[in-house]
PDB file of C-alpha atoms in Angstrom:
ATOM      1  CA  MET A   1       9.622  35.505  12.042  1.00 47.00           C
ATOM      2  CA  THR A   2       5.849  35.276  12.259  1.00 44.00           C
ATOM      3  CA  GLU A   3       4.770  37.531   9.402  1.00 48.00           C
ATOM      4  CA  ARG A   4       2.326  35.912   6.960  1.00 48.00           C
ATOM      5  CA  PRO A   5       2.778  35.945   3.181  1.00 48.00           C
ATOM      6  CA  MET A   6       1.621  39.255   1.797  1.00 46.00           C
ATOM      7  CA  ASP A   7      -1.913  39.524   0.380  1.00 46.00           C
ATOM      8  CA  GLN A   8      -2.908  36.086   1.703  1.00 49.00           C
ATOM      9  CA  SER A   9      -4.842  35.790   4.952  1.00 58.00           C
ATOM     10  CA  HIS A  10      -4.740  31.996   5.135  1.00 61.00           C
ATOM     11  CA  PRO A  11      -2.270  30.662   2.546  1.00 68.00           C
ATOM     12  CA  ALA A  12      -1.704  26.976   2.063  1.00 70.00           C
ATOM     13  CA  PRO A  13       1.536  25.493   3.447  1.00 69.00           C
ATOM     14  CA  GLY A  14       4.395  25.755   0.985  1.00 68.00           C
ATOM     15  CA  TRP A  15       7.576  27.580  -0.007  1.00 70.00           C
ATOM     16  CA  TYR A  16       7.147  31.356  -0.426  1.00 71.00           C
ATOM     17  CA  PRO A  17       9.488  34.262  -1.192  1.00 73.00           C
ATOM     18  CA  ASP A  18      10.881  35.765   1.994  1.00 69.00           C
ATOM     19  CA  PRO A  19       8.654  38.783   2.847  1.00 71.00           C
ATOM     20  CA  ALA A  20      11.758  40.487   4.260  1.00 69.00           C
ATOM     21  CA  GLY A  21      13.164  40.626   0.744  1.00 64.00           C
ATOM     22  CA  SER A  22      16.190  38.386   1.238  1.00 65.00           C
ATOM     23  CA  GLY A  23      15.612  36.780  -2.147  1.00 62.00           C
ATOM     24  CA  ARG A  24      15.401  33.347  -0.561  1.00 66.00           C
ATOM     25  CA  SER A  25      12.371  31.165   0.072  1.00 70.00           C
ATOM     26  CA  LEU A  26      10.815  30.286   3.432  1.00 69.00           C
ATOM     27  CA  TRP A  27       8.584  27.388   4.415  1.00 73.00           C
ATOM     28  CA  TRP A  28       5.108  28.478   5.581  1.00 73.00           C
ATOM     29  CA  ASP A  29       3.387  25.716   7.629  1.00 70.00           C
ATOM     30  CA  GLY A  30      -0.012  27.443   7.678  1.00 72.00           C
ATOM     31  CA  THR A  31       0.601  29.479  10.816  1.00 75.00           C
ATOM     32  CA  ALA A  32       4.256  30.534  10.887  1.00 74.00           C
ATOM     33  CA  TRP A  33       7.545  30.515   9.000  1.00 72.00           C
ATOM     34  CA  SER A  34       9.784  27.572   9.859  1.00 67.00           C
ATOM     35  CA  GLY A  35      13.063  28.162   8.035  1.00 61.00           C
ATOM     36  CA  TYR A  36      14.884  28.929   4.819  1.00 54.00           C
ATOM     37  CA  LEU A  37      14.805  26.637   1.829  1.00 52.00           C
ATOM     38  CA  PRO A  38      17.715  24.117   1.954  1.00 51.00           C
ATOM     39  CA  ALA A  39      20.097  24.375  -0.952  1.00 43.00           C
ATOM     40  CA  ALA A  40      19.121  20.926  -2.229  1.00 43.00           C
ATOM     41  CA  GLN A  41      15.395  21.642  -2.094  1.00 49.00           C
ATOM     42  CA  PRO A  42      13.869  22.988  -5.337  1.00 48.00           C
ATOM     43  CA  VAL A  43      11.838  26.167  -5.153  1.00 48.00           C
ATOM     44  CA  VAL A  44       8.150  25.810  -5.921  1.00 49.00           C
ATOM     45  CA  ALA A  45       5.517  28.359  -6.752  1.00 47.00           C
ATOM     46  CA  PRO A  46       3.430  29.859  -3.910  1.00 46.00           C
ATOM     47  CA  GLY A  47       0.175  28.041  -3.316  1.00 45.00           C
ATOM     48  CA  ARG A  48       1.476  24.618  -4.354  1.00 50.00           C
ATOM     49  CA  TRP A  49      -0.183  21.937  -2.229  1.00 69.00           C
ATOM     50  CA  ARG A  50       3.018  19.895  -1.823  1.00 80.00           C
ATOM     51  CA  PRO A  51       6.560  21.054  -2.609  1.00 87.00           C
ATOM     52  CA  LEU A  52       8.689  19.009  -4.966  1.00 86.00           C
ATOM     53  CA  ILE A  53      11.418  16.852  -3.499  1.00 87.00           C
ATOM     54  CA  SER A  54      14.942  16.658  -4.817  1.00 84.00           C
ATOM     55  CA  PRO A  55      15.401  14.486  -7.926  1.00 85.00           C
ATOM     56  CA  GLN A  56      18.125  12.643  -5.982  1.00 87.00           C
ATOM     57  CA  THR A  57      15.729  11.662  -3.173  1.00 89.00           C
ATOM     58  CA  PRO A  58      14.810   7.941  -3.347  1.00 92.00           C
ATOM     59  CA  VAL A  59      11.058   7.313  -3.602  1.00 94.00           C
ATOM     60  CA  TYR A  60      11.144   3.488  -3.431  1.00 95.00           C
ATOM     61  CA  ASN A  61      12.298   1.192  -0.656  1.00 95.00           C
ATOM     62  CA  ALA A  62      12.138  -2.481   0.356  1.00 96.00           C
ATOM     63  CA  LEU A  63       8.959  -1.874   2.350  1.00 96.00           C
ATOM     64  CA  ILE A  64       6.801  -0.816  -0.596  1.00 97.00           C
ATOM     65  CA  TRP A  65       7.989  -3.825  -2.609  1.00 96.00           C
ATOM     66  CA  LEU A  66       7.159  -6.101   0.339  1.00 96.00           C
ATOM     67  CA  ILE A  67       3.643  -4.647   0.378  1.00 96.00           C
ATOM     68  CA  VAL A  68       3.281  -5.124  -3.378  1.00 96.00           C
ATOM     69  CA  ALA A  69       4.511  -8.742  -3.318  1.00 95.00           C
ATOM     70  CA  SER A  70       2.590  -9.937  -0.246  1.00 94.00           C
ATOM     71  CA  PRO A  71      -0.596 -11.114  -2.079  1.00 93.00           C
ATOM     72  CA  LEU A  72       1.474 -13.317  -4.389  1.00 94.00           C
ATOM     73  CA  VAL A  73       3.280 -14.909  -1.443  1.00 93.00           C
ATOM     74  CA  VAL A  74      -0.032 -15.930   0.149  1.00 92.00           C
ATOM     75  CA  VAL A  75      -1.469 -17.303  -3.107  1.00 94.00           C
ATOM     76  CA  VAL A  76       1.645 -19.362  -3.878  1.00 94.00           C
ATOM     77  CA  LEU A  77       1.640 -20.768  -0.339  1.00 93.00           C
ATOM     78  CA  GLN A  78      -2.031 -21.660  -0.645  1.00 91.00           C
ATOM     79  CA  ALA A  79      -1.452 -23.546  -3.885  1.00 90.00           C
ATOM     80  CA  ALA A  80       1.536 -25.331  -2.368  1.00 91.00           C
ATOM     81  CA  VAL A  81       0.208 -26.478   1.010  1.00 91.00           C
ATOM     82  CA  TRP A  82      -3.579 -26.562   0.744  1.00 89.00           C
ATOM     83  CA  ASN A  83      -4.638 -29.283  -1.668  1.00 85.00           C
ATOM     84  CA  PRO A  84      -7.638 -30.962  -0.052  1.00 84.00           C
ATOM     85  CA  VAL A  85      -9.000 -34.234  -1.358  1.00 81.00           C
ATOM     86  CA  PRO A  86     -12.753 -34.228  -0.799  1.00 80.00           C
ATOM     87  CA  ARG A  87     -14.303 -37.218   0.905  1.00 81.00           C
ATOM     88  CA  PHE A  88     -17.985 -37.964   1.103  1.00 80.00           C
ATOM     89  CA  VAL A  89     -19.787 -39.673   3.924  1.00 82.00           C
ATOM     90  CA  TYR A  90     -23.365 -40.813   4.313  1.00 83.00           C
ATOM     91  CA  VAL A  91     -25.365 -39.207   7.110  1.00 82.00           C
ATOM     92  CA  ARG A  92     -28.802 -40.796   7.511  1.00 83.00           C
ATOM     93  CA  GLY A  93     -28.573 -42.049   3.964  1.00 80.00           C
ATOM     94  CA  VAL A  94     -27.593 -38.637   2.509  1.00 85.00           C
ATOM     95  CA  ARG A  95     -24.235 -38.302   0.745  1.00 80.00           C
ATOM     96  CA  THR A  96     -22.457 -35.407   2.468  1.00 84.00           C
ATOM     97  CA  LEU A  97     -19.032 -33.800   2.126  1.00 80.00           C
ATOM     98  CA  ASP A  98     -16.782 -34.620   5.065  1.00 82.00           C
ATOM     99  CA  PRO A  99     -15.612 -31.199   6.457  1.00 85.00           C
ATOM    100  CA  SER A 100     -12.380 -32.699   7.783  1.00 84.00           C
ATOM    101  CA  SER A 101     -11.295 -33.441   4.217  1.00 84.00           C
ATOM    102  CA  ILE A 102     -11.403 -29.711   3.405  1.00 85.00           C
ATOM    103  CA  ILE A 103     -10.358 -28.114   6.684  1.00 88.00           C
ATOM    104  CA  THR A 104      -6.907 -29.676   6.756  1.00 89.00           C
ATOM    105  CA  PRO A 105      -3.706 -28.583   8.529  1.00 91.00           C
ATOM    106  CA  GLY A 106      -2.729 -26.833   5.293  1.00 91.00           C
ATOM    107  CA  TYR A 107      -5.896 -24.769   5.540  1.00 91.00           C
ATOM    108  CA  PHE A 108      -4.896 -23.503   8.982  1.00 93.00           C
ATOM    109  CA  VAL A 109      -1.355 -22.788   7.797  1.00 94.00           C
ATOM    110  CA  VAL A 110      -2.663 -20.637   4.940  1.00 93.00           C
ATOM    111  CA  ALA A 111      -5.111 -18.849   7.262  1.00 94.00           C
ATOM    112  CA  ALA A 112      -2.381 -18.095   9.815  1.00 95.00           C
ATOM    113  CA  VAL A 113       0.085 -16.861   7.189  1.00 94.00           C
ATOM    114  CA  SER A 114      -2.615 -14.676   5.607  1.00 94.00           C
ATOM    115  CA  ILE A 115      -3.276 -12.976   8.945  1.00 95.00           C
ATOM    116  CA  LEU A 116       0.431 -12.493   9.604  1.00 95.00           C
ATOM    117  CA  ALA A 117       0.976 -11.134   6.086  1.00 94.00           C
ATOM    118  CA  TYR A 118      -1.897  -8.676   6.562  1.00 95.00           C
ATOM    119  CA  ALA A 119      -0.406  -7.434   9.838  1.00 96.00           C
ATOM    120  CA  ALA A 120       3.097  -7.242   8.348  1.00 96.00           C
ATOM    121  CA  THR A 121       1.961  -5.142   5.396  1.00 96.00           C
ATOM    122  CA  ILE A 122       0.233  -2.664   7.711  1.00 96.00           C
ATOM    123  CA  VAL A 123       3.437  -2.321   9.754  1.00 97.00           C
ATOM    124  CA  ALA A 124       5.398  -1.948   6.501  1.00 97.00           C
ATOM    125  CA  ALA A 125       3.002   0.751   5.308  1.00 97.00           C
ATOM    126  CA  TYR A 126       3.530   2.661   8.565  1.00 97.00           C
ATOM    127  CA  PHE A 127       7.325   2.656   8.266  1.00 97.00           C
ATOM    128  CA  ASP A 128       7.118   3.401   4.542  1.00 97.00           C
ATOM    129  CA  TRP A 129       4.963   6.429   5.388  1.00 96.00           C
ATOM    130  CA  LYS A 130       7.498   7.585   7.992  1.00 95.00           C
ATOM    131  CA  GLY A 131      10.300   7.104   5.486  1.00 94.00           C
ATOM    132  CA  LEU A 132       8.561   9.297   2.933  1.00 95.00           C
ATOM    133  CA  ARG A 133       8.125  12.014   5.536  1.00 93.00           C
ATOM    134  CA  ARG A 134      11.826  11.873   6.396  1.00 91.00           C
ATOM    135  CA  ALA A 135      12.576  12.128   2.668  1.00 89.00           C
ATOM    136  CA  GLY A 136      10.719  15.436   2.574  1.00 88.00           C
ATOM    137  CA  VAL A 137       7.346  14.374   1.195  1.00 91.00           C
ATOM    138  CA  VAL A 138       4.726  16.682   2.717  1.00 90.00           C
ATOM    139  CA  ARG A 139       1.611  14.772   3.821  1.00 90.00           C
ATOM    140  CA  PRO A 140       2.361  11.404   2.183  1.00 94.00           C
ATOM    141  CA  PHE A 141      -0.617   9.120   1.677  1.00 95.00           C
ATOM    142  CA  HIS A 142      -1.554   7.894   5.134  1.00 95.00           C
ATOM    143  CA  TRP A 143      -0.477   4.399   6.106  1.00 95.00           C
ATOM    144  CA  ALA A 144      -3.796   3.646   7.857  1.00 95.00           C
ATOM    145  CA  TRP A 145      -5.438   3.142   4.442  1.00 95.00           C
ATOM    146  CA  ALA A 146      -3.605  -0.195   4.374  1.00 95.00           C
ATOM    147  CA  PHE A 147      -6.158  -1.451   6.907  1.00 94.00           C
ATOM    148  CA  LEU A 148      -8.831  -1.072   4.243  1.00 92.00           C
ATOM    149  CA  ASN A 149      -7.000  -2.569   1.290  1.00 90.00           C
ATOM    150  CA  LEU A 150      -3.397  -2.840   0.136  1.00 91.00           C
ATOM    151  CA  ALA A 151      -4.312  -1.653  -3.355  1.00 94.00           C
ATOM    152  CA  VAL A 152      -5.720   1.573  -1.883  1.00 95.00           C
ATOM    153  CA  TYR A 153      -2.452   2.297  -0.096  1.00 97.00           C
ATOM    154  CA  VAL A 154      -0.273   1.410  -3.082  1.00 97.00           C
ATOM    155  CA  ILE A 155      -2.299   3.593  -5.452  1.00 96.00           C
ATOM    156  CA  GLY A 156      -2.612   6.519  -3.034  1.00 96.00           C
ATOM    157  CA  ARG A 157       1.056   6.427  -2.134  1.00 96.00           C
ATOM    158  CA  SER A 158       2.093   6.322  -5.784  1.00 96.00           C
ATOM    159  CA  VAL A 159      -0.154   9.242  -6.757  1.00 95.00           C
ATOM    160  CA  VAL A 160       1.220  11.466  -3.973  1.00 95.00           C
ATOM    161  CA  VAL A 161       4.832  10.542  -4.742  1.00 95.00           C
ATOM    162  CA  ARG A 162       4.206  11.252  -8.424  1.00 93.00           C
ATOM    163  CA  LYS A 163       3.057  14.769  -7.506  1.00 91.00           C
ATOM    164  CA  VAL A 164       6.219  15.605  -5.571  1.00 91.00           C
ATOM    165  CA  ALA A 165       8.608  13.634  -7.808  1.00 90.00           C
ATOM    166  CA  PRO A 166       7.452  14.167 -11.410  1.00 89.00           C
ATOM    167  CA  GLY A 167       8.316  11.250 -13.659  1.00 90.00           C
ATOM    168  CA  ARG A 168       8.681   8.854 -10.733  1.00 92.00           C
ATOM    169  CA  GLY A 169       6.491   7.107  -8.207  1.00 93.00           C
ATOM    170  CA  LEU A 170       4.115   4.938 -10.261  1.00 95.00           C
ATOM    171  CA  ALA A 171       6.222   1.761 -10.446  1.00 96.00           C
ATOM    172  CA  PRO A 172       4.496   0.162  -7.424  1.00 97.00           C
ATOM    173  CA  ILE A 173       1.126   0.445  -9.182  1.00 97.00           C
ATOM    174  CA  TRP A 174       2.365  -1.382 -12.271  1.00 96.00           C
ATOM    175  CA  ALA A 175       4.104  -3.987 -10.125  1.00 97.00           C
ATOM    176  CA  PHE A 176       0.939  -4.485  -8.078  1.00 96.00           C
ATOM    177  CA  ILE A 177      -1.093  -4.998 -11.257  1.00 96.00           C
ATOM    178  CA  GLY A 178       1.406  -7.630 -12.382  1.00 97.00           C
ATOM    179  CA  VAL A 179       1.243  -9.358  -8.988  1.00 96.00           C
ATOM    180  CA  TYR A 180      -2.554  -9.299  -9.116  1.00 95.00           C
ATOM    181  CA  VAL A 181      -2.668 -10.880 -12.578  1.00 97.00           C
ATOM    182  CA  VAL A 182      -0.197 -13.633 -11.665  1.00 96.00           C
ATOM    183  CA  SER A 183      -2.011 -14.288  -8.377  1.00 95.00           C
ATOM    184  CA  LEU A 184      -5.326 -14.507 -10.210  1.00 95.00           C
ATOM    185  CA  VAL A 185      -3.959 -17.043 -12.694  1.00 96.00           C
ATOM    186  CA  ILE A 186      -2.538 -19.205  -9.891  1.00 95.00           C
ATOM    187  CA  SER A 187      -5.775 -18.974  -7.894  1.00 92.00           C
ATOM    188  CA  LEU A 188      -7.920 -19.945 -10.883  1.00 93.00           C
ATOM    189  CA  ALA A 189      -5.680 -22.892 -11.719  1.00 91.00           C
ATOM    190  CA  HIS A 190      -5.786 -24.083  -8.113  1.00 88.00           C
ATOM    191  CA  ALA A 191      -9.557 -23.650  -7.896  1.00 86.00           C
ATOM    192  CA  SER A 192     -10.015 -25.496 -11.183  1.00 87.00           C
ATOM    193  CA  SER A 193      -8.062 -28.514  -9.968  1.00 84.00           C
ATOM    194  CA  MET A 194     -10.114 -28.602  -6.761  1.00 80.00           C
ATOM    195  CA  LEU A 195     -13.372 -28.282  -8.691  1.00 79.00           C
ATOM    196  CA  ARG A 196     -12.508 -31.323 -10.784  1.00 79.00           C
ATOM    197  CA  LEU A 197     -12.141 -33.361  -7.606  1.00 71.00           C
ATOM    198  CA  PHE A 198     -15.430 -32.099  -6.194  1.00 69.00           C
ATOM    199  CA  SER A 199     -17.257 -32.865  -9.418  1.00 68.00           C
ATOM    200  CA  SER A 200     -15.881 -36.371  -9.698  1.00 63.00           C
ATOM    201  CA  PRO A 201     -18.838 -38.763 -10.021  1.00 55.00           C
ATOM    202  CA  ASN A 202     -17.183 -41.372  -7.814  1.00 53.00           C
ATOM    203  CA  GLY A 203     -16.015 -39.070  -5.065  1.00 51.00           C
ATOM    204  CA  TYR A 204     -13.661 -40.261  -2.340  1.00 50.00           C
TER     205      TYR A 204
END
C-alpha cells in the first residue's frame, strides 16, 4: 500500500487509521505505509511526533546506569590514587614548585582512566541508543551527543523516553544529579586537602 493519509500532503511519521477502512492502524514513515499496528503497541493520535511504547517495555538498562555512574568512578579513583605532596626547590635563588612532586604516577593513572571512561561511556551511549530503537522508541536521542557531554545525553535521552513512556524515563536525570553532587563534595574535599599542603609555610 502506498496511499498517503487523506487530507495530508506531507504528514509526520506516526500511526494513522487505515485509509482502506479496515479499522486498524498503519505506520506511516513519511513516504509509505509499513505495516499494521502490533497488538501490543498502543494506538496514538495522527500527527503525534513519536508513538507511545508499551507500558511493559523496559526503558532502563545497565548501560544508562554505567553512563550515569562514570563521573563518580573517576572522582573516587582520583581521590584514592592521586595525593601529591608538593616539594619546593630553589632555582637561581627562587623558591619553585617541583613539577615531579605533582605529576606523579597516580596522576597518569587518573588521566588514563578518565580517557578510557570517556570512551566507554560513548560506546555505552551508542548501544543504549540502539537498544531504545529495538524497544520501539522512534528517533531516540542520538548517542553522538555523548561526545559533547554526558549530561547532555542523559538529559536528552530521558526527555525523549518520557515522551514515549509517560510517567517513566526521568530516573537517570535524578541519579545523575545525585552523582554530580557526591562527586563535587569529594572533589572539593580532595582539593581542600591539597591546598593546605600547598599553603604550608614550611613546604616540603
